[in-house]
Coordinates of C-alpha atoms in Angstrom, one line a residue:
M590 CA 13.4 -22.1 18.8
I591 CA 14.5 -18.9 17.2
E592 CA 16.7 -16.6 19.3
S593 CA 15.0 -13.5 20.6
Y594 CA 15.1 -10.9 17.9
S595 CA 16.0 -8.1 20.4
Q596 CA 19.1 -10.1 21.3
Q597 CA 20.2 -10.3 17.6
I598 CA 20.0 -6.6 16.9
I599 CA 23.3 -4.6 16.6
Y600 CA 23.1 -0.8 16.4
P601 CA 26.0 0.5 14.3
L602 CA 25.7 4.3 15.3
K603 CA 27.9 6.9 13.7
Q604 CA 30.9 8.1 15.6
G605 CA 30.1 10.4 18.5
T606 CA 26.5 9.0 18.9
P607 CA 25.8 7.4 22.2
L608 CA 25.1 3.6 22.1
L609 CA 21.4 3.1 22.9
T610 CA 21.9 -0.1 24.8
S611 CA 18.5 0.0 26.5
P612 CA 16.2 2.3 24.4
D613 CA 13.1 3.7 26.1
I614 CA 9.6 4.8 25.0
S615 CA 11.1 8.0 23.3
S616 CA 12.5 5.6 20.6
V617 CA 9.0 5.3 19.1
L618 CA 8.4 9.1 18.9
P619 CA 9.3 9.2 15.2
I620 CA 6.8 6.5 14.3
V621 CA 4.1 8.3 16.5
L622 CA 4.8 11.6 14.7
T623 CA 4.6 9.8 11.4
L624 CA 1.3 8.5 12.2
I625 CA 0.0 11.8 13.6
F626 CA 1.1 13.8 10.6
S627 CA 0.0 11.2 8.1
L628 CA -3.5 11.1 9.5
Y629 CA -3.8 14.9 10.1
T630 CA -2.6 15.9 6.7
R631 CA -3.8 12.7 4.9
N632 CA -0.5 12.8 3.1
V633 CA 2.0 10.0 3.9
V634 CA 5.0 11.8 2.4
I635 CA 4.5 14.7 4.9
G636 CA 4.1 12.1 7.8
L637 CA 7.2 10.1 6.8
F638 CA 9.3 13.3 6.5
A639 CA 8.2 14.4 9.9
G640 CA 9.3 11.1 11.4
V641 CA 12.6 11.2 9.7
I642 CA 13.4 14.8 10.8
S643 CA 12.4 14.0 14.5
A644 CA 14.6 10.9 14.4
V645 CA 17.6 12.9 13.1
V646 CA 17.0 15.6 15.8
M647 CA 17.0 12.9 18.5
L648 CA 20.3 11.6 17.2
T649 CA 22.1 15.0 16.5
G650 CA 20.4 17.6 18.7
F651 CA 18.2 20.5 17.8
N652 CA 20.2 22.5 15.4
P653 CA 18.2 23.0 12.2
L654 CA 21.1 23.4 9.8
A655 CA 23.0 20.5 11.3
V656 CA 19.9 18.3 11.2
L657 CA 19.3 19.1 7.5
S658 CA 23.0 18.5 6.7
E659 CA 23.1 15.2 8.6
L660 CA 19.7 14.1 7.0
V661 CA 20.9 14.7 3.5
K662 CA 24.6 13.9 3.8
T663 CA 24.3 10.7 5.9
H664 CA 20.8 9.2 5.7
L665 CA 19.1 10.2 2.4
V666 CA 22.2 9.9 0.2
G667 CA 23.3 6.8 2.1
T668 CA 19.8 5.3 1.5
I669 CA 19.7 6.1 -2.2
T670 CA 23.2 5.0 -2.9
D671 CA 22.6 1.5 -1.3
S672 CA 22.9 -1.0 -4.2
Y673 CA 19.7 -2.8 -3.3
N674 CA 17.7 0.5 -2.9
A675 CA 19.0 1.8 -6.1
G676 CA 18.2 -1.3 -8.0
V677 CA 14.6 -1.1 -6.8
I678 CA 14.1 2.5 -7.7
V679 CA 15.6 1.9 -11.2
L680 CA 13.2 -1.0 -11.7
M681 CA 10.2 1.1 -10.6
V682 CA 11.2 3.8 -13.1
F683 CA 11.2 1.2 -16.0
I684 CA 7.8 0.0 -14.8
G685 CA 6.4 3.5 -14.7
G686 CA 7.4 4.1 -18.3
F687 CA 6.0 0.8 -19.5
V688 CA 2.7 1.3 -17.8
A689 CA 2.4 4.8 -19.2
L690 CA 2.8 3.4 -22.7
M691 CA 0.2 0.6 -22.1
E692 CA -2.4 2.9 -20.8
K693 CA -2.1 5.3 -23.7
S694 CA -1.5 2.8 -26.6
G695 CA -5.2 2.2 -27.2
G696 CA -4.6 -1.6 -26.8
G697 CA -6.8 -1.9 -23.8
P698 CA -9.9 -0.5 -25.4
A699 CA -9.1 -2.5 -28.5
F700 CA -8.9 -5.8 -26.5
A701 CA -12.2 -4.9 -24.7
A702 CA -13.9 -4.1 -28.0
N703 CA -13.0 -7.5 -29.3
I704 CA -14.9 -9.3 -26.5
M705 CA -18.0 -7.0 -26.7
K706 CA -19.6 -9.1 -29.5
W707 CA -20.2 -12.0 -27.0
I708 CA -21.9 -9.9 -24.4
N709 CA -25.6 -9.6 -24.5
T710 CA -26.7 -10.3 -20.9
R711 CA -26.3 -8.5 -17.6
A712 CA -24.3 -11.4 -16.2
R713 CA -22.0 -11.6 -19.1
A714 CA -21.4 -7.9 -19.1
Q715 CA -20.4 -7.9 -15.4
M716 CA -18.2 -10.9 -15.8
A717 CA -16.5 -9.3 -18.9
A718 CA -15.7 -6.2 -17.0
W719 CA -14.3 -8.4 -14.2
L720 CA -12.2 -10.4 -16.5
G721 CA -11.0 -7.3 -18.2
G722 CA -10.0 -5.7 -14.9
I723 CA -8.0 -8.9 -14.1
F724 CA -6.3 -9.0 -17.4
I725 CA -5.1 -5.4 -17.2
F726 CA -3.1 -6.3 -14.1
Y727 CA -0.2 -4.2 -14.8
S728 CA -1.7 -1.0 -13.5
D729 CA -4.2 -0.6 -10.7
L730 CA -4.7 3.1 -11.8
G731 CA -4.9 2.2 -15.5
T732 CA -7.7 -0.4 -15.0
P733 CA -10.4 2.2 -14.0
L734 CA -9.6 4.5 -16.8
I735 CA -9.5 1.8 -19.5
I736 CA -12.3 -0.7 -18.4
G737 CA -14.7 2.0 -17.1
P738 CA -15.2 4.1 -20.3
V739 CA -15.2 1.0 -22.4
F740 CA -17.9 -0.9 -20.6
R741 CA -20.0 2.2 -19.4
P742 CA -22.2 2.3 -22.6
L743 CA -22.8 -1.4 -22.4
F744 CA -23.8 -1.2 -18.7
D745 CA -26.1 1.7 -19.6
K746 CA -27.7 -0.3 -22.3
L747 CA -28.2 -3.3 -20.2
K748 CA -29.5 -1.2 -17.3
I749 CA -26.7 -2.1 -14.9
S750 CA -25.9 0.7 -12.5
R751 CA -22.7 2.7 -12.8
Q752 CA -22.1 2.1 -9.2
K753 CA -22.0 -1.6 -10.0
L754 CA -19.4 -0.9 -12.7
A755 CA -17.2 1.2 -10.3
F756 CA -17.4 -1.6 -7.7
I757 CA -16.2 -4.2 -10.2
I758 CA -13.4 -1.9 -11.3
D759 CA -12.3 -1.3 -7.8
S760 CA -12.5 -5.0 -7.0
T761 CA -10.0 -5.8 -9.8
A762 CA -7.7 -2.9 -9.7
S763 CA -5.6 -3.0 -6.4
P764 CA -6.7 -6.4 -5.3
V765 CA -5.3 -8.0 -8.5
A766 CA -2.2 -5.8 -8.5
I767 CA -1.1 -6.6 -4.9
L768 CA -1.1 -10.3 -5.8
V769 CA 1.4 -10.0 -8.6
P770 CA 5.1 -9.9 -7.5
F771 CA 6.6 -8.5 -10.7
I772 CA 4.7 -5.3 -11.1
G773 CA 5.0 -2.0 -9.2
W774 CA 3.1 -3.2 -6.2
G775 CA 5.1 -6.3 -5.7
I776 CA 8.5 -4.6 -6.3
Y777 CA 7.5 -1.8 -3.9
I778 CA 6.3 -4.2 -1.1
M779 CA 9.3 -6.5 -1.6
G780 CA 11.7 -3.4 -1.2
L781 CA 10.1 -2.7 2.2
M782 CA 10.3 -6.3 3.3
Q783 CA 13.9 -6.8 2.3
K784 CA 15.0 -3.7 4.2
E785 CA 13.5 -5.3 7.4
F786 CA 14.9 -8.7 6.7
D787 CA 18.4 -7.3 6.3
S788 CA 18.1 -5.2 9.5
A789 CA 17.1 -8.2 11.5
E790 CA 19.9 -10.3 9.8
Q791 CA 17.5 -12.8 8.5
T792 CA 18.4 -14.6 5.4
I793 CA 15.1 -14.5 3.8
S794 CA 14.4 -13.7 0.1
A795 CA 12.0 -10.9 -0.3
W796 CA 10.7 -12.8 -3.5
S797 CA 10.1 -16.0 -1.6
A798 CA 8.5 -14.1 1.3
F799 CA 6.1 -12.3 -1.0
I800 CA 5.1 -15.6 -2.8
Q801 CA 4.5 -17.2 0.7
T802 CA 2.5 -14.1 1.8
I803 CA 0.0 -14.4 -1.1
P804 CA -2.3 -17.2 0.5
F805 CA -2.7 -14.9 3.5
Q806 CA -3.8 -11.9 1.6
F807 CA -7.3 -12.8 2.5
Y808 CA -8.9 -9.4 1.8
A809 CA -7.5 -9.1 -1.8
I810 CA -8.7 -12.6 -2.7
L811 CA -12.0 -12.2 -1.1
A812 CA -12.5 -8.8 -3.0
I813 CA -11.7 -10.5 -6.3
V814 CA -13.9 -13.5 -5.8
I815 CA -17.0 -11.7 -4.4
V816 CA -17.8 -10.3 -8.0
P817 CA -18.5 -13.6 -9.9
L818 CA -20.1 -14.9 -6.6
L819 CA -22.6 -12.0 -6.6
V820 CA -23.2 -12.5 -10.3
W821 CA -23.8 -16.2 -9.9
R822 CA -26.3 -15.8 -7.1
K823 CA -27.9 -12.8 -8.7
V824 CA -27.8 -10.8 -5.5
D825 CA -27.0 -7.4 -4.3
F826 CA -27.4 -5.9 -0.8
G827 CA -27.1 -2.6 0.9
A828 CA -27.1 0.7 -1.1
M829 CA -26.0 -1.4 -4.2
A830 CA -29.3 -3.1 -4.2
A831 CA -31.2 0.1 -4.3
A832 CA -28.9 1.5 -7.1
E833 CA -29.5 -1.6 -9.2
K834 CA -33.2 -1.4 -8.7
D835 CA -33.2 2.3 -9.9
S836 CA -31.3 1.4 -13.0
L837 CA -33.7 -1.5 -13.8
N838 CA -36.8 0.7 -13.4
A839 CA -35.3 3.5 -15.4
P840 CA -37.8 4.2 -18.3
E841 CA -35.1 3.8 -21.0
A842 CA -31.5 2.9 -21.2
N843 CA -29.5 4.8 -23.8
S844 CA -25.8 4.9 -23.9
N845 CA -25.9 8.4 -25.3
K846 CA -28.3 9.6 -22.7
E847 CA -26.9 11.7 -19.7
A848 CA -26.5 9.6 -16.4
P849 CA -28.7 10.7 -13.5
A850 CA -27.0 13.3 -11.2
S851 CA -26.6 10.6 -8.5
Q852 CA -24.5 8.5 -10.7
K853 CA -22.3 11.2 -12.3
S854 CA -18.8 12.0 -11.2
P855 CA -18.0 15.3 -9.9
L856 CA -15.5 15.7 -12.7
S857 CA -18.4 15.4 -15.2
Q858 CA -19.3 19.1 -14.4
E859 CA -16.2 20.0 -16.3
K860 CA -16.1 17.1 -18.8
S861 CA -19.0 14.8 -19.6
T862 CA -16.9 11.7 -19.9
I863 CA -13.4 10.6 -19.3
A864 CA -12.5 8.4 -22.2
P865 CA -9.3 6.2 -22.7
F866 CA -7.1 6.8 -25.6
T867 CA -8.4 5.0 -28.7
H868 CA -7.2 4.9 -32.3
P869 CA -8.8 3.1 -35.3
N870 CA -5.4 1.4 -35.9
A871 CA -4.9 0.2 -32.3
R872 CA -4.9 -3.5 -31.8
A873 CA -5.3 -6.0 -29.0
S874 CA -1.9 -7.2 -29.7
F875 CA -0.6 -4.0 -28.2
V876 CA -1.5 -5.7 -24.9
F877 CA -0.6 -9.3 -25.7
V878 CA 2.8 -8.8 -27.6
P879 CA 4.5 -6.6 -24.9
L880 CA 3.5 -9.0 -22.1
A881 CA 4.7 -12.0 -24.3
V882 CA 8.0 -10.3 -24.7
M883 CA 8.3 -9.6 -21.0
A884 CA 7.7 -13.2 -20.2
G885 CA 10.1 -14.3 -22.8
V886 CA 13.0 -12.1 -21.6
L887 CA 12.4 -13.2 -18.0
A888 CA 12.4 -16.9 -19.1
M889 CA 15.7 -16.5 -21.0
M890 CA 17.4 -14.6 -18.3
L891 CA 16.1 -16.5 -15.2
V892 CA 15.1 -20.0 -16.1
P893 CA 18.8 -21.2 -16.7
L894 CA 19.6 -20.1 -13.2
G895 CA 16.8 -22.3 -11.9
F896 CA 14.0 -19.9 -11.4
P897 CA 11.3 -20.2 -10.1
F898 CA 12.2 -23.5 -8.3
S899 CA 15.6 -22.1 -7.1
S900 CA 16.5 -18.9 -5.5
V901 CA 17.9 -16.3 -7.7
P902 CA 20.1 -13.5 -6.4
G903 CA 18.1 -10.2 -5.9
S904 CA 20.4 -8.1 -8.1
I905 CA 20.0 -10.6 -11.0
F906 CA 16.3 -10.8 -10.6
R907 CA 15.8 -7.0 -10.6
A908 CA 18.2 -6.7 -13.6
A909 CA 16.0 -9.3 -15.5
L910 CA 12.9 -7.4 -14.6
S911 CA 14.3 -4.1 -15.8
S912 CA 15.4 -5.7 -19.0
A913 CA 12.1 -7.3 -19.5
Y914 CA 10.1 -4.0 -19.0
F915 CA 12.4 -2.1 -21.2
L916 CA 12.2 -4.5 -24.1
A917 CA 8.4 -4.8 -23.6
A918 CA 8.3 -1.1 -23.9
V919 CA 10.5 -1.0 -27.0
S920 CA 8.3 -3.7 -28.6
L921 CA 5.1 -1.6 -27.9
I922 CA 6.8 1.6 -29.3
G923 CA 7.6 -0.3 -32.4
L924 CA 4.0 -1.6 -32.7
M925 CA 2.4 1.8 -32.4
A926 CA 4.8 3.2 -34.9
W927 CA 4.2 0.3 -37.3
Y928 CA 0.4 0.8 -37.1
K929 CA 0.7 4.5 -37.2
V930 CA -0.9 4.9 -33.8
R931 CA 1.9 7.2 -32.3
S932 CA 5.0 8.5 -33.7
L933 CA 8.4 7.4 -32.3
N934 CA 9.0 10.8 -30.8
S935 CA 5.6 11.0 -29.0
S936 CA 5.9 7.4 -27.7
V937 CA 9.4 8.2 -26.3
T938 CA 8.2 11.4 -24.6
M939 CA 5.3 9.5 -23.1
Y940 CA 7.6 6.8 -21.9
L941 CA 9.9 9.4 -20.2
N942 CA 6.8 11.1 -18.6
G943 CA 5.8 7.8 -17.2
M944 CA 9.1 7.3 -15.7
S945 CA 8.9 10.7 -14.0
N946 CA 5.5 9.8 -12.7
M947 CA 7.3 7.3 -10.4
M948 CA 8.9 10.1 -8.4
Q949 CA 6.4 10.2 -5.6
V950 CA 6.6 6.5 -5.2
A951 CA 10.5 6.7 -5.0
I952 CA 10.1 9.5 -2.4
I953 CA 8.0 7.3 -0.3
L954 CA 10.3 4.4 -0.5
V955 CA 13.4 6.4 0.3
L956 CA 11.7 8.1 3.3
A957 CA 10.5 4.6 4.5
W958 CA 13.9 3.1 4.2
T959 CA 15.5 6.1 5.8
L960 CA 13.0 6.1 8.8
S961 CA 13.6 2.3 9.1
S962 CA 17.4 2.8 9.4
L963 CA 17.0 5.7 11.8
G964 CA 14.7 3.6 13.9
K965 CA 17.4 0.9 14.1
E966 CA 19.9 3.5 15.5
L967 CA 17.3 4.8 18.0
G968 CA 16.5 1.2 19.0
T969 CA 12.9 1.4 18.0
A970 CA 12.5 -2.1 16.9
Q971 CA 14.3 -3.3 20.0
Y972 CA 12.0 -1.4 22.2
I973 CA 8.9 -2.7 20.5
A974 CA 10.2 -6.1 20.5
E975 CA 10.9 -5.9 24.3
Q976 CA 7.3 -4.6 25.0
A977 CA 5.7 -7.2 22.9
Q978 CA 7.5 -9.9 24.6
R979 CA 5.9 -9.0 27.9
G980 CA 2.8 -11.0 27.4
F981 CA 1.5 -10.0 23.9
P982 CA 0.1 -13.1 22.4
Y983 CA 1.9 -14.1 19.2
W984 CA -1.3 -15.3 17.6
L985 CA -3.0 -11.9 18.0
L986 CA -0.5 -9.9 15.9
P987 CA -1.9 -10.6 12.5
A988 CA -5.4 -9.4 13.6
V989 CA -4.1 -6.3 15.3
A990 CA -1.9 -5.5 12.3
F991 CA -4.9 -5.8 10.0
I992 CA -7.0 -3.5 12.2
F993 CA -4.3 -0.8 12.5
S994 CA -3.4 -1.0 8.8
G995 CA -7.0 -0.6 7.9
V996 CA -7.4 2.5 10.1
I997 CA -4.4 4.2 8.7
S998 CA -5.3 3.4 5.1
F999 CA -8.9 4.6 5.6
A1000 CA -7.7 7.8 7.1
T1001 CA -5.0 8.6 4.7
G1002 CA -6.5 7.0 1.6
S1003 CA -3.1 5.5 0.8
S1004 CA -2.4 1.7 1.0
W1005 CA 1.2 2.2 -0.2
G1006 CA 1.8 4.7 2.6
T1007 CA 0.3 2.3 5.1
F1008 CA 2.6 -0.4 4.0
A1009 CA 5.6 2.0 4.4
I1010 CA 4.5 2.6 8.0
M1011 CA 3.3 -0.8 9.2
L1012 CA 5.7 -3.3 7.6
P1013 CA 8.8 -1.9 9.5
L1014 CA 6.8 -2.2 12.7
V1015 CA 5.2 -5.7 12.1
I1016 CA 8.0 -7.6 10.6
P1017 CA 10.5 -7.0 13.6
T1018 CA 7.7 -7.5 16.1
S1019 CA 6.9 -10.9 14.5
F1020 CA 10.4 -12.0 14.8
A1021 CA 10.5 -10.9 18.4
I1022 CA 7.4 -12.8 19.6
E1023 CA 7.8 -15.6 17.1
A1024 CA 4.5 -14.6 15.5
P1025 CA 3.7 -16.1 12.0
L1026 CA 5.7 -13.8 9.8
F1027 CA 3.8 -14.4 6.4
V1028 CA 0.5 -14.2 8.0
S1029 CA 1.4 -10.9 9.7
M1030 CA 2.8 -9.5 6.5
G1031 CA -0.4 -10.5 4.7
A1032 CA -2.4 -8.8 7.5
V1033 CA -0.7 -5.6 6.7
L1034 CA -1.2 -5.8 3.1
S1035 CA -4.8 -6.9 3.6
G1036 CA -5.6 -4.1 6.1
G1037 CA -4.1 -1.5 3.7
L1038 CA -6.3 -2.6 0.9
F1039 CA -9.3 -2.9 3.2
G1040 CA -9.0 0.6 4.4
D1041 CA -8.4 1.8 0.8
H1042 CA -11.7 0.3 -0.2
C1043 CA -13.5 1.8 2.6
S1044 CA -12.1 5.3 2.2
P1045 CA -13.9 8.0 0.2
I1046 CA -10.6 9.8 -0.3
S1047 CA -8.7 6.8 -1.7
E1048 CA -7.1 7.4 -5.2
T1049 CA -8.6 4.1 -6.5
T1050 CA -12.0 5.0 -5.1
I1051 CA -11.9 8.4 -7.0
L1052 CA -10.6 6.8 -10.2
S1053 CA -13.1 4.0 -10.2
A1054 CA -15.9 6.5 -9.9
T1055 CA -14.3 8.7 -12.6
G1056 CA -13.8 5.8 -14.9
S1057 CA -17.4 4.7 -14.6
N1058 CA -18.6 8.3 -14.5
C1059 CA -20.6 7.9 -11.3
N1060 CA -20.6 10.0 -8.3
Q1061 CA -17.7 9.4 -5.9
F1062 CA -19.9 9.3 -2.7
E1063 CA -22.3 7.0 -4.5
H1064 CA -19.5 4.6 -5.3
F1065 CA -18.1 4.8 -1.7
R1066 CA -21.5 4.0 0.0
T1067 CA -22.5 1.2 -2.5
Q1068 CA -19.2 -0.5 -2.2
L1069 CA -18.9 -0.1 1.6
P1070 CA -21.2 -3.0 2.7
Y1071 CA -19.2 -5.4 0.4
A1072 CA -15.9 -4.2 1.8
L1073 CA -17.1 -4.6 5.4
L1074 CA -18.3 -8.1 4.7
N1075 CA -14.9 -9.1 3.2
G1076 CA -13.1 -7.2 5.9
S1077 CA -15.0 -9.0 8.6
I1078 CA -14.2 -12.4 7.1
A1079 CA -10.6 -11.4 6.6
L1080 CA -10.3 -10.4 10.3
L1081 CA -11.7 -13.7 11.5
S1082 CA -9.3 -15.5 9.1
F1083 CA -6.4 -13.6 10.6
L1084 CA -7.5 -14.7 14.1
I1085 CA -7.5 -18.3 13.0
A1086 CA -4.3 -18.0 10.9
G1087 CA -2.5 -16.5 13.8
I1088 CA -2.9 -19.8 15.6
Y1089 CA -2.9 -22.4 12.8
Q1090 CA -0.7 -20.6 10.2
H1091 CA -1.9 -22.8 7.3
S1092 CA -2.3 -21.4 3.8
A1093 CA -5.4 -23.5 3.3
I1094 CA -7.3 -21.2 5.6
I1095 CA -8.1 -19.1 2.5
V1096 CA -10.4 -22.0 1.4
L1097 CA -12.3 -21.6 4.8
S1098 CA -12.4 -17.8 4.1
L1099 CA -14.1 -18.4 0.8
L1100 CA -16.5 -20.9 2.1
I1101 CA -17.6 -18.4 4.7
Q1102 CA -18.0 -15.8 2.0
I1103 CA -20.2 -18.1 -0.1
L1104 CA -22.3 -19.1 2.8
L1105 CA -22.9 -15.5 3.8
V1106 CA -23.9 -14.5 0.2
V1107 CA -26.2 -17.5 0.0
A1108 CA -27.8 -16.6 3.3
I1109 CA -28.3 -13.0 2.1
K1110 CA -29.9 -14.2 -1.0
R1111 CA -32.4 -16.4 0.9
A1112 CA -33.2 -13.6 3.4
K1113 CA -34.0 -11.2 0.5
N1114 CA -36.3 -13.9 -1.0

């Protein structure tokens, strides 16, 4: 039996700060303010900053200048200079530069163009777009702006609605990215996890925890699998069925023809299409070669240390990933210069711009880490743990975490912000009541993704509509029935997994999904 988490926590407060041996309900005030401001402003950065400020006020007293001085001097600087945190931020910057190059190299459209010659049916077109979205796994935001414009003319020609294209793009953007541990999503999530493991004095590797959480990311897996399932059964339901019927009954499909007003993106009022970067000299190898270089560098640096069968120190793992992303970027810059797609100067400028684009992500991470540290000083985790131990059933935590994460993500349109808020709450609570840790973390990740898919203000919702050049609200309402179906199955799965905690439950989830789709097909017939 694991010792009660609340008995393990030690609160190393700065000198002069009273020891919070028995924190009360006021210790959760920063978390409450974080939620209120995040939901009201729909901006997680504002919410996290409000939570951090309130926590510092509670520790130092209400003196604006003293609060700001203490915040910067002790907490923000301390968070950034922590070796683990600094390593994660540096790695995120390298990832941002590489992704920017990949998105603007022309390799994605070149790869998609190579597979176009085999596509001549509606089913093949949908599966090709789905596979393309999976292959471009390195950027959830790059997928819509690469796959959408490339496949849009083909979908128009085959009379497949642009709403369906937007749905396929959205189903292979974030859901794929959240399952990959070595890209931005995984590094960000592992950074949040490791902070809580260290605070709880648990010797758990964030890499190992992430891998073990993958089978419990029910919503992401269901969202990916539903696309080929719908294609196989030749079925659509809800608003999507009406959109597909309208496309099939259109008098003529012409890729050069303007889309109906209901399908066009609001951005099309300013620009008829949003096209990815293309170049006659671009090659599909612009995608394959950098990824091969990345894999080779990781193998050379980590395999001799026993990876992936043995644990590798986090600092070595992050250094290997940073090296791999940097050398992959160098190889891509070289390829673009060799084929005269982009000059060395323009490629380096683009790489640096991509690095700077990670600033907001770094800000969210730093604020989330800081709030977690302040919460430890206030005794937030201890208070929540004590309350949870007073009768809250351990098996219910994953389902509750899924629902709360979904609500926050839906209201804010930010799954990453949701993770920053919910993981520091759910991880210590799972330790306290001995709830299944990996199931609970999977519930937070699934809930954040579910709310994101249901939200009309989500960045991926907007970009998926933009990439397919369909109306944002049309994409939202046609995707919603599928998201609700997958979300319902995921919620049931978390109720079961909270009790049995077995990774094979995902098989049951997929069987339920298949049976429901088959039942819908029969009902429509």
